[in-house]
Amino acid sequence: MTERVEAKLKEIFETDLAAFLVATGTAANALSLSLLTPSWGAIYCHQDAHIAVDECGAPEFYTGGAKLVDLAGDMAS
């Protein structure tokens, strides 16, 4: 299955790539953030952002301790 997904993504994006499939959106979000944020870092997000209200601590867990910093303000439509 991964080979078929990779082939389709290569076709869509017209470039070579590697795909790593995960079971849930939470896993994809948390793993992506863990690659971008060191354990001592911070992730700035809107107070109503999906990662702030729906991920149940997964970003903090997978980053090894990075903190979500909730910011107030209007959400863009």
Coordinates of C-alpha atoms in Angstrom, one line a residue:
M1 CA 0.0 0.0 0.0
T2 CA 2.8 2.5 0.9
E3 CA 4.3 2.0 -2.6
R4 CA 1.0 2.9 -4.2
V5 CA 0.6 6.0 -2.0
E6 CA 4.2 7.1 -2.8
A7 CA 3.6 6.6 -6.5
K8 CA 0.5 8.7 -6.5
L9 CA 2.1 11.4 -4.4
K10 CA 5.1 11.5 -6.7
E11 CA 2.7 11.9 -9.6
I12 CA 0.8 14.7 -7.9
F13 CA 3.8 16.7 -6.7
E14 CA 6.0 15.8 -9.7
T15 CA 9.0 15.0 -7.5
D16 CA 10.7 12.1 -5.8
L17 CA 9.6 11.6 -2.1
A18 CA 9.1 9.1 0.6
A19 CA 5.8 8.6 2.4
F20 CA 5.4 7.4 6.0
L21 CA 1.8 6.5 6.7
V22 CA 0.4 6.8 10.2
A23 CA -2.9 5.6 11.6
T24 CA -4.4 8.9 12.7
G25 CA -4.4 12.7 12.1
T26 CA -3.2 13.1 15.7
A27 CA -0.2 10.9 15.0
A28 CA 0.6 12.9 11.8
N29 CA 0.3 16.2 13.6
A30 CA 2.3 15.2 16.7
L31 CA 5.1 13.5 14.8
S32 CA 5.4 16.4 12.4
L33 CA 5.6 18.9 15.3
S34 CA 8.2 16.7 17.0
L35 CA 10.4 17.0 13.9
L36 CA 10.1 20.8 13.9
T37 CA 10.3 21.6 17.6
P38 CA 13.0 20.8 20.1
S39 CA 12.0 19.5 23.5
W40 CA 12.8 22.8 25.1
G41 CA 10.9 24.8 22.5
A42 CA 7.4 26.2 22.1
I43 CA 4.7 25.9 19.5
Y44 CA 2.6 29.0 19.0
C45 CA -1.0 28.4 18.1
H46 CA -4.4 30.0 18.3
Q47 CA -6.2 29.2 21.5
D48 CA -8.9 27.4 19.5
A49 CA -6.5 25.6 17.1
H50 CA -7.0 21.9 16.6
I51 CA -3.6 21.0 18.2
A52 CA -4.6 23.0 21.2
V53 CA -8.1 21.6 21.8
D54 CA -8.2 18.2 20.2
E55 CA -4.8 16.5 20.4
C56 CA -5.0 15.5 24.2
G57 CA -1.4 16.4 25.0
A58 CA 0.1 14.4 22.0
P59 CA 2.2 17.3 20.7
E60 CA 3.8 17.8 24.2
F61 CA 4.4 14.1 24.5
Y62 CA 6.0 13.5 21.1
T63 CA 8.2 16.6 21.2
G64 CA 9.5 15.4 24.6
G65 CA 8.2 18.4 26.4
A66 CA 7.8 21.4 24.1
K67 CA 4.9 23.6 25.2
L68 CA 1.9 24.8 23.3
V69 CA 1.5 28.5 23.7
D70 CA -2.1 29.5 23.1
L71 CA -2.7 32.9 21.5
A72 CA -5.9 34.8 21.5
G73 CA -7.4 36.5 18.5
D74 CA -9.8 36.2 15.6
M75 CA -9.5 33.0 13.6
A76 CA -9.1 33.6 9.8
S77 CA -12.0 32.3 7.7

